[in-house]
Amino acid sequence: MTSSVIKENVPMLLMGIVLPFYIAAKMESGNYDLLSFPTNWTPKLDLYVSVVYIAWLLGQWILYMLDVGDVIPGPVLRQGKRLNYRLNGFFALVVNIIVFLFATLCGFRVAVIFEKITELVTIACLIQFLISFILLCTQKTENLPIYNINPVGNRGNILEDWLVGRSISPRLGFLDLKFVFARTGMIALAFFNFSVMAKYYEDNKTTNYTLLLAIGMALVYTADNLYHESFIVYIREMSREGCGITLLVYVIGIPIEYGLVVSYVATTKHELPLYCLLLIAVIFLLGYWTYRSSNNEKSHYRANPDDPIFKKYETITTASDKHLLVSGWWGMSRHPNYLGDIVMHVAMSFAAGFTNFLPHLNATLITSMLLHRERMDCDECKDKYGEDWEKYCHRVKWRVIPYIY
C-alpha cells in the first residue's frame, strides 16, 4: 500500500521538475500561450554554463560562511535545541549585484543567463538530485540527533526518506544547506531579471517602463526578504519540514516562476500606459506595507511584549501561558502577512496585462499555497491550544482577508 507521504510528494516532485522546463521552453520560444505545448523543452547540458553555475553556487555558500552579519538562534526544536543561523543574505545580494554590474562593464554578455535558461535549469536539477542522493546515503536515522530528525520520514521507507528528507536541517559544519538554498533562489531571481533587462536593451536599444516596474517590484520583494532574513528562519519549510528532493527541486522554480512576468513583458514588448503603472505600483506598495508592518508587529511583540506601544493591545492568554494578539494587524485577520504577500504577487502579475494566463501562474500558485498553509497553521494551533484557539478564532473571525475570507 502506497503511503500518504509518497502520494503527496511524488506529484509535487514531478511538478517541481516539469514546470521549470516547461516555463523555460516558453521563454525561449516567446510563445506564452498556456494551451500551446512547447516542443523544445528537453533538458540541455552545456559544459561552460554548468561550470559557471557550480562556481556561482559555491560562491553563495562561501558568502554565507563569511563573518558578516548577525548570528541568531532559530526556532526551538525537540529537546529544546536551537540551531544558529548567520543573517547576511542582504549582504550576499549586494555582492552579487556588484559582481553582475562589474561583469557587464567588463563586456561580459550577461544576457546569456536568459538565453541559456534551459541549460541552467538542467544543471540546477542535476545538482539538487546529486545533493539529495548524497544526503540519503550519508544521513542515517540512528546517527542523527533527535532534534534534527524529520518526523515525517525515518520510517524505514527509503523512497519516503528521499522525498521528504531524513533531517530537518542538514548541515556541513555551520553551513545550513536548506537555508542557503532558499536565499540562493531569491538571489538567482535578481540575476535572471537583470539578464532579461540586458537582453531587452541589447535587442531594442531602448527602455520599457513596464519592464522596469516589473523588475523593480521583484527586486523590492527579494531585497526585503533578504534584509529581514530572520523571518525566513521561522517559516514552515525551514523549521518543521525535512530537506528532501521535493523541497530541493522547489527552490529551482523560484527564479523561473517568479521571473515569468519579467520575461513575458520583455519578450512580447508589452507596455502599459503610465496611469496603469502608477496604479499597479500603489497596489504593490499597499501589499508591501501590509506584509512588512504585520510581520514587524508580530516580531516586535514576541521580542518585547511589555513595550508601551502594546499597552492597549488585547490578547488571549492560553493554558500554556502564551499570548495570542487580537489587536492591531493581528486583530484584523489571523494572517495579515499572507494577505500582504498575496497582494504583492497579484500586483506583480498585473504588469503582464491580461492577454495570457501564464504570467499570472506564479501569483496563482503563491495564493493557493498560502491559503493552504493557513489551513495547516490553523489545524496545528487547534491541536496546540485547544479551547483557547476556539476563543481566538471566535474573536478574530477572518482567516486572511477581512470581511471576505
Short mmCIF file of C-alpha atoms in Angstrom, two decimals:
data_model
loop_
_atom_site.label_atom_id
_atom_site.label_comp_id
_atom_site.label_asym_id
_atom_site.label_seq_id
_atom_site.Cartn_x
_atom_site.Cartn_y
_atom_site.Cartn_z
CA MET A 1 0.00 0.00 0.00
CA THR A 2 1.40 3.41 -1.05
CA SER A 3 1.94 5.74 1.91
CA SER A 4 0.37 9.19 2.15
CA VAL A 5 3.86 10.74 2.11
CA ILE A 6 4.57 9.22 -1.31
CA LYS A 7 1.12 10.09 -2.65
CA GLU A 8 1.53 13.73 -1.62
CA ASN A 9 5.15 14.27 -2.61
CA VAL A 10 5.52 12.41 -5.91
CA PRO A 11 3.07 14.76 -7.73
CA MET A 12 4.79 17.76 -6.11
CA LEU A 13 8.19 16.46 -7.22
CA LEU A 14 7.02 15.88 -10.78
CA MET A 15 5.52 19.36 -10.95
CA GLY A 16 8.71 20.80 -9.45
CA ILE A 17 10.73 19.18 -12.25
CA VAL A 18 8.38 19.61 -15.21
CA LEU A 19 7.22 23.19 -14.55
CA PRO A 20 10.67 24.90 -14.71
CA PHE A 21 11.48 23.12 -18.01
CA TYR A 22 8.04 23.96 -19.39
CA ILE A 23 8.40 27.65 -18.45
CA ALA A 24 11.99 27.79 -19.75
CA ALA A 25 10.82 26.40 -23.11
CA LYS A 26 8.08 29.03 -23.21
CA MET A 27 10.63 31.75 -22.50
CA GLU A 28 12.92 30.53 -25.28
CA SER A 29 10.13 30.25 -27.84
CA GLY A 30 8.47 33.54 -26.91
CA ASN A 31 5.07 31.81 -27.06
CA TYR A 32 3.31 32.27 -23.71
CA ASP A 33 0.01 30.73 -24.73
CA LEU A 34 -0.82 28.30 -21.94
CA LEU A 35 -2.51 25.81 -24.29
CA SER A 36 0.35 25.81 -26.80
CA PHE A 37 2.60 22.97 -25.67
CA PRO A 38 6.32 23.65 -26.29
CA THR A 39 8.26 21.21 -28.47
CA ASN A 40 11.79 22.21 -27.40
CA TRP A 41 11.63 21.61 -23.68
CA THR A 42 14.04 18.72 -23.35
CA PRO A 43 16.93 19.14 -20.86
CA LYS A 44 20.14 20.58 -22.28
CA LEU A 45 23.61 20.35 -20.79
CA ASP A 46 26.30 22.91 -21.55
CA LEU A 47 29.76 22.46 -20.02
CA TYR A 48 30.53 26.18 -19.81
CA VAL A 49 27.13 27.00 -18.26
CA SER A 50 27.49 24.11 -15.81
CA VAL A 51 30.96 25.19 -14.62
CA VAL A 52 29.86 28.81 -14.16
CA TYR A 53 26.71 27.76 -12.28
CA ILE A 54 28.58 25.43 -9.93
CA ALA A 55 31.20 28.13 -9.26
CA TRP A 56 28.44 30.65 -8.55
CA LEU A 57 26.65 28.22 -6.22
CA LEU A 58 29.85 27.57 -4.29
CA GLY A 59 30.29 31.34 -4.09
CA GLN A 60 26.91 31.64 -2.35
CA TRP A 61 28.00 29.06 0.22
CA ILE A 62 31.23 30.97 0.83
CA LEU A 63 29.33 34.25 1.27
CA TYR A 64 27.14 32.61 3.93
CA MET A 65 30.21 31.41 5.84
CA LEU A 66 31.86 34.85 5.90
CA ASP A 67 31.93 36.54 9.30
CA VAL A 68 29.47 39.21 8.17
CA GLY A 69 26.06 39.77 9.75
CA ASP A 70 24.44 38.66 12.97
CA VAL A 71 24.20 35.06 14.13
CA ILE A 72 20.81 34.31 15.69
CA PRO A 73 19.23 31.21 17.26
CA GLY A 74 16.48 29.62 15.21
CA PRO A 75 13.15 28.21 16.42
CA VAL A 76 13.03 25.80 19.33
CA LEU A 77 13.28 22.20 18.11
CA ARG A 78 12.79 18.99 20.04
CA GLN A 79 14.81 18.65 23.25
CA GLY A 80 14.81 22.46 23.45
CA LYS A 81 17.59 22.69 20.87
CA ARG A 82 18.03 25.82 18.75
CA LEU A 83 20.31 25.95 15.71
CA ASN A 84 22.21 29.11 14.86
CA TYR A 85 21.89 30.95 11.54
CA ARG A 86 24.01 33.69 10.04
CA LEU A 87 21.98 36.58 8.63
CA ASN A 88 23.93 38.08 5.76
CA GLY A 89 21.54 37.44 2.86
CA PHE A 90 21.20 41.14 2.02
CA PHE A 91 24.97 41.46 2.02
CA ALA A 92 25.15 38.45 -0.35
CA LEU A 93 22.57 40.10 -2.64
CA VAL A 94 24.58 43.33 -2.78
CA VAL A 95 27.79 41.42 -3.55
CA ASN A 96 26.03 39.53 -6.34
CA ILE A 97 24.65 42.75 -7.85
CA ILE A 98 28.13 44.33 -7.76
CA VAL A 99 29.59 41.26 -9.49
CA PHE A 100 26.82 41.42 -12.10
CA LEU A 101 27.49 45.12 -12.79
CA PHE A 102 31.24 44.53 -12.91
CA ALA A 103 30.78 41.70 -15.42
CA THR A 104 28.58 43.97 -17.54
CA LEU A 105 31.14 46.78 -17.51
CA CYS A 106 33.87 44.31 -18.47
CA GLY A 107 31.94 43.38 -21.60
CA PHE A 108 30.51 40.04 -20.49
CA ARG A 109 27.16 39.32 -22.20
CA VAL A 110 25.01 38.93 -19.11
CA ALA A 111 22.02 38.39 -21.42
CA VAL A 112 23.35 34.85 -21.86
CA ILE A 113 21.76 33.95 -18.49
CA PHE A 114 18.33 34.45 -20.07
CA GLU A 115 19.36 32.85 -23.36
CA LYS A 116 20.68 29.71 -21.61
CA ILE A 117 17.81 29.31 -19.19
CA THR A 118 17.11 25.67 -20.11
CA GLU A 119 20.77 24.77 -19.63
CA LEU A 120 20.73 26.47 -16.22
CA VAL A 121 17.56 24.62 -15.17
CA THR A 122 19.17 21.34 -16.29
CA ILE A 123 22.38 21.73 -14.26
CA ALA A 124 20.40 23.06 -11.26
CA CYS A 125 18.18 19.96 -11.33
CA LEU A 126 21.18 17.64 -11.59
CA ILE A 127 22.90 19.35 -8.66
CA GLN A 128 19.78 19.08 -6.48
CA PHE A 129 19.35 15.39 -7.34
CA LEU A 130 23.01 14.76 -6.56
CA ILE A 131 22.73 16.51 -3.18
CA SER A 132 19.53 14.61 -2.35
CA PHE A 133 21.25 11.26 -3.02
CA ILE A 134 24.31 12.28 -1.01
CA LEU A 135 22.08 13.23 1.94
CA LEU A 136 20.16 9.96 1.62
CA CYS A 137 23.36 7.90 1.65
CA THR A 138 25.22 9.80 4.37
CA GLN A 139 22.43 10.60 6.84
CA LYS A 140 21.36 7.55 8.81
CA THR A 141 18.45 7.86 11.24
CA GLU A 142 20.37 6.27 14.10
CA ASN A 143 23.19 8.80 13.71
CA LEU A 144 21.01 11.93 13.64
CA PRO A 145 20.39 13.92 16.83
CA ILE A 146 16.76 13.64 17.92
CA TYR A 147 16.09 17.36 17.44
CA ASN A 148 17.11 17.13 13.77
CA ILE A 149 15.10 14.04 12.82
CA ASN A 150 12.28 14.67 10.39
CA PRO A 151 9.18 13.05 11.98
CA VAL A 152 7.53 12.59 8.56
CA GLY A 153 10.43 10.47 7.27
CA ASN A 154 12.65 7.93 9.05
CA ARG A 155 10.07 5.15 8.97
CA GLY A 156 12.18 2.60 7.14
CA ASN A 157 10.94 3.58 3.67
CA ILE A 158 13.87 4.76 1.54
CA LEU A 159 11.59 6.43 -1.05
CA GLU A 160 9.89 8.48 1.67
CA ASP A 161 13.28 9.48 3.09
CA TRP A 162 14.46 10.59 -0.36
CA LEU A 163 11.29 12.60 -1.00
CA VAL A 164 10.99 14.43 2.33
CA GLY A 165 14.48 14.04 3.83
CA ARG A 166 15.67 12.33 6.97
CA SER A 167 16.77 15.54 8.70
CA ILE A 168 15.12 18.92 9.12
CA SER A 169 18.31 20.95 8.72
CA PRO A 170 21.19 19.08 7.01
CA ARG A 171 24.46 20.87 7.70
CA LEU A 172 28.08 20.89 6.66
CA GLY A 173 29.54 22.33 9.84
CA PHE A 174 27.86 25.72 10.24
CA LEU A 175 26.58 25.73 6.63
CA ASP A 176 22.84 25.05 6.65
CA LEU A 177 22.08 23.70 3.16
CA LYS A 178 18.32 24.30 3.22
CA PHE A 179 18.66 27.87 4.48
CA VAL A 180 21.33 28.77 1.92
CA PHE A 181 19.40 27.21 -0.97
CA ALA A 182 16.28 29.19 -0.02
CA ARG A 183 18.06 32.54 -0.22
CA THR A 184 20.11 31.47 -3.26
CA GLY A 185 16.87 31.05 -5.19
CA MET A 186 15.91 34.66 -4.45
CA ILE A 187 19.34 35.97 -5.43
CA ALA A 188 19.11 33.96 -8.66
CA LEU A 189 15.81 35.75 -9.37
CA ALA A 190 17.58 39.12 -9.29
CA PHE A 191 20.28 37.78 -11.65
CA PHE A 192 17.66 36.42 -14.03
CA ASN A 193 15.65 39.66 -14.13
CA PHE A 194 18.74 41.80 -14.73
CA SER A 195 19.73 39.43 -17.54
CA VAL A 196 16.31 39.83 -19.16
CA MET A 197 16.68 43.62 -18.93
CA ALA A 198 20.12 43.40 -20.56
CA LYS A 199 18.73 41.23 -23.36
CA TYR A 200 15.87 43.66 -23.96
CA TYR A 201 18.21 46.65 -24.21
CA GLU A 202 20.60 44.70 -26.42
CA ASP A 203 17.80 43.92 -28.88
CA ASN A 204 15.85 47.19 -28.75
CA LYS A 205 18.34 49.88 -27.68
CA THR A 206 15.66 51.45 -25.50
CA THR A 207 13.91 51.02 -22.16
CA ASN A 208 10.46 49.74 -21.31
CA TYR A 209 8.85 51.30 -18.24
CA THR A 210 6.57 48.31 -17.72
CA LEU A 211 9.62 46.08 -17.68
CA LEU A 212 11.42 48.39 -15.25
CA LEU A 213 8.41 48.37 -12.90
CA ALA A 214 8.17 44.56 -13.02
CA ILE A 215 11.89 44.22 -12.25
CA GLY A 216 11.68 46.88 -9.55
CA MET A 217 8.80 45.18 -7.73
CA ALA A 218 10.57 41.81 -7.83
CA LEU A 219 13.78 43.42 -6.56
CA VAL A 220 11.96 45.11 -3.66
CA TYR A 221 10.37 41.78 -2.72
CA THR A 222 13.72 39.97 -2.89
CA ALA A 223 15.70 42.65 -1.06
CA ASP A 224 13.09 42.94 1.69
CA ASN A 225 13.05 39.20 2.35
CA LEU A 226 16.83 39.05 2.49
CA TYR A 227 17.11 42.20 4.63
CA HIS A 228 14.61 40.67 7.09
CA GLU A 229 16.18 37.25 6.76
CA SER A 230 15.40 36.35 10.35
CA PHE A 231 11.78 35.74 9.30
CA ILE A 232 12.88 33.04 6.84
CA VAL A 233 14.35 31.05 9.72
CA TYR A 234 10.87 30.63 11.20
CA ILE A 235 8.83 29.73 8.12
CA ARG A 236 7.30 26.25 7.99
CA GLU A 237 9.65 24.91 5.32
CA MET A 238 12.71 25.89 7.35
CA SER A 239 11.68 24.91 10.87
CA ARG A 240 9.28 21.98 10.51
CA GLU A 241 9.82 20.21 7.20
CA GLY A 242 12.64 17.90 6.13
CA CYS A 243 15.12 18.60 3.36
CA GLY A 244 14.40 16.03 0.67
CA ILE A 245 14.35 16.13 -3.11
CA THR A 246 10.82 17.62 -3.17
CA LEU A 247 11.95 20.74 -1.30
CA LEU A 248 15.31 20.95 -3.09
CA VAL A 249 13.66 20.91 -6.51
CA TYR A 250 11.10 23.52 -5.39
CA VAL A 251 13.94 26.03 -4.94
CA ILE A 252 14.81 25.73 -8.65
CA GLY A 253 11.41 27.15 -9.54
CA ILE A 254 11.88 30.41 -7.61
CA PRO A 255 13.79 32.38 -10.29
CA ILE A 256 11.90 30.71 -13.14
CA GLU A 257 8.34 31.11 -11.86
CA TYR A 258 8.88 34.49 -10.19
CA GLY A 259 10.63 35.71 -13.35
CA LEU A 260 7.72 34.83 -15.65
CA VAL A 261 6.22 38.32 -15.66
CA VAL A 262 9.54 39.99 -16.43
CA SER A 263 10.37 37.59 -19.27
CA TYR A 264 6.86 37.92 -20.71
CA VAL A 265 6.97 41.73 -20.72
CA ALA A 266 10.43 41.74 -22.32
CA THR A 267 9.80 39.03 -24.91
CA THR A 268 6.41 40.35 -26.06
CA LYS A 269 7.47 44.02 -25.69
CA HIS A 270 4.34 44.52 -23.62
CA GLU A 271 3.81 48.10 -22.43
CA LEU A 272 1.13 49.63 -20.24
CA PRO A 273 0.10 53.30 -20.06
CA LEU A 274 1.54 55.39 -17.25
CA TYR A 275 -1.69 55.51 -15.21
CA CYS A 276 -1.78 51.69 -15.16
CA LEU A 277 1.82 51.54 -13.98
CA LEU A 278 1.07 54.01 -11.18
CA LEU A 279 -2.00 52.02 -10.10
CA ILE A 280 0.00 48.75 -10.06
CA ALA A 281 2.75 50.42 -8.04
CA VAL A 282 0.21 51.68 -5.48
CA ILE A 283 -1.37 48.22 -5.14
CA PHE A 284 2.07 46.66 -4.71
CA LEU A 285 3.10 49.20 -2.08
CA LEU A 286 -0.14 48.65 -0.15
CA GLY A 287 0.57 44.92 -0.15
CA TYR A 288 4.15 45.53 0.90
CA TRP A 289 3.06 47.82 3.73
CA THR A 290 0.59 45.19 4.98
CA TYR A 291 3.16 42.41 4.69
CA ARG A 292 6.05 44.21 6.35
CA SER A 293 4.06 46.07 9.03
CA SER A 294 2.22 42.96 10.21
CA ASN A 295 5.40 40.88 10.30
CA ASN A 296 7.24 43.62 12.18
CA GLU A 297 4.40 43.95 14.68
CA LYS A 298 4.43 40.22 15.41
CA SER A 299 8.22 40.14 15.69
CA HIS A 300 8.29 43.21 17.95
CA TYR A 301 5.61 41.77 20.25
CA ARG A 302 7.41 38.44 20.55
CA ALA A 303 10.67 40.19 21.42
CA ASN A 304 9.24 42.78 23.82
CA PRO A 305 5.57 42.29 24.79
CA ASP A 306 5.93 44.85 27.59
CA ASP A 307 6.75 47.67 25.17
CA PRO A 308 4.47 50.69 25.91
CA ILE A 309 3.15 50.65 22.31
CA PHE A 310 1.36 47.38 23.17
CA LYS A 311 -0.23 48.82 26.32
CA LYS A 312 -3.69 49.00 24.74
CA TYR A 313 -3.37 45.80 22.74
CA GLU A 314 -5.62 42.93 23.76
CA THR A 315 -4.51 39.31 23.93
CA ILE A 316 -5.92 35.90 24.75
CA THR A 317 -3.82 34.04 27.31
CA THR A 318 -3.63 30.29 26.68
CA ALA A 319 -3.32 27.50 29.21
CA SER A 320 0.39 27.27 28.33
CA ASP A 321 0.76 31.00 29.19
CA LYS A 322 1.14 32.06 25.54
CA HIS A 323 -0.42 35.35 24.49
CA LEU A 324 -2.35 35.49 21.21
CA LEU A 325 -2.69 39.00 19.77
CA VAL A 326 -6.22 40.09 18.95
CA SER A 327 -5.42 43.76 18.31
CA GLY A 328 -3.53 45.68 15.64
CA TRP A 329 -2.87 43.87 12.39
CA TRP A 330 -3.45 40.51 14.07
CA GLY A 331 -6.89 41.55 15.22
CA MET A 332 -7.97 42.21 11.62
CA SER A 333 -7.21 38.68 10.38
CA ARG A 334 -5.28 35.63 11.53
CA HIS A 335 -2.70 36.05 8.76
CA PRO A 336 -2.43 39.67 7.58
CA ASN A 337 1.13 38.88 6.40
CA TYR A 338 -0.28 36.29 3.98
CA LEU A 339 -2.73 38.91 2.72
CA GLY A 340 0.10 41.36 2.03
CA ASP A 341 2.12 38.64 0.31
CA ILE A 342 -0.79 37.74 -1.96
CA VAL A 343 -1.48 41.39 -2.86
CA MET A 344 2.18 41.94 -3.80
CA HIS A 345 2.25 38.90 -6.09
CA VAL A 346 -1.05 39.82 -7.71
CA ALA A 347 0.23 43.36 -8.33
CA MET A 348 3.43 41.99 -9.89
CA SER A 349 1.39 39.81 -12.24
CA PHE A 350 -0.75 42.80 -13.30
CA ALA A 351 2.31 44.23 -15.08
CA ALA A 352 1.84 41.50 -17.71
CA GLY A 353 -1.72 42.58 -18.52
CA PHE A 354 -4.45 40.03 -19.09
CA THR A 355 -3.85 38.72 -22.60
CA ASN A 356 -2.27 35.47 -21.36
CA PHE A 357 -2.76 33.49 -18.15
CA LEU A 358 0.78 32.06 -17.93
CA PRO A 359 2.41 35.23 -16.49
CA HIS A 360 -0.19 35.04 -13.69
CA LEU A 361 0.75 31.45 -12.84
CA ASN A 362 3.12 32.36 -10.02
CA ALA A 363 0.59 34.64 -8.31
CA THR A 364 -1.98 31.83 -8.59
CA LEU A 365 0.41 29.25 -7.11
CA ILE A 366 1.51 31.57 -4.29
CA THR A 367 -2.10 32.39 -3.39
CA SER A 368 -3.07 28.70 -3.37
CA MET A 369 -0.02 27.79 -1.29
CA LEU A 370 -0.63 30.49 1.33
CA LEU A 371 -4.32 29.67 1.67
CA HIS A 372 -3.43 26.00 2.09
CA ARG A 373 -0.71 26.90 4.61
CA GLU A 374 -3.20 28.95 6.59
CA ARG A 375 -5.39 25.85 6.93
CA MET A 376 -2.39 23.82 8.10
CA ASP A 377 -1.44 26.53 10.60
CA CYS A 378 -5.00 26.60 11.92
CA ASP A 379 -5.10 22.82 12.44
CA GLU A 380 -1.75 22.86 14.25
CA CYS A 381 -2.79 25.74 16.51
CA LYS A 382 -6.07 23.98 17.29
CA ASP A 383 -4.15 20.90 18.41
CA LYS A 384 -1.69 23.05 20.35
CA TYR A 385 -4.03 25.48 22.12
CA GLY A 386 -7.34 23.57 22.21
CA GLU A 387 -10.27 25.61 23.50
CA ASP A 388 -8.13 28.75 23.68
CA TRP A 389 -7.72 28.60 19.91
CA GLU A 390 -11.50 28.35 19.50
CA LYS A 391 -11.82 31.53 21.58
CA TYR A 392 -9.20 33.20 19.39
CA CYS A 393 -11.00 32.20 16.18
CA HIS A 394 -14.29 33.49 17.58
CA ARG A 395 -12.58 36.83 18.30
CA VAL A 396 -10.57 37.04 15.06
CA LYS A 397 -13.08 35.68 12.57
CA TRP A 398 -11.28 36.26 9.28
CA ARG A 399 -8.58 33.84 8.18
CA VAL A 400 -6.72 36.05 5.67
CA ILE A 401 -8.88 38.71 4.01
CA PRO A 402 -11.01 40.79 6.42
CA TYR A 403 -14.77 40.55 5.75
CA ILE A 404 -14.19 38.14 2.84
CA TYR A 405 -12.22 35.07 3.95
#
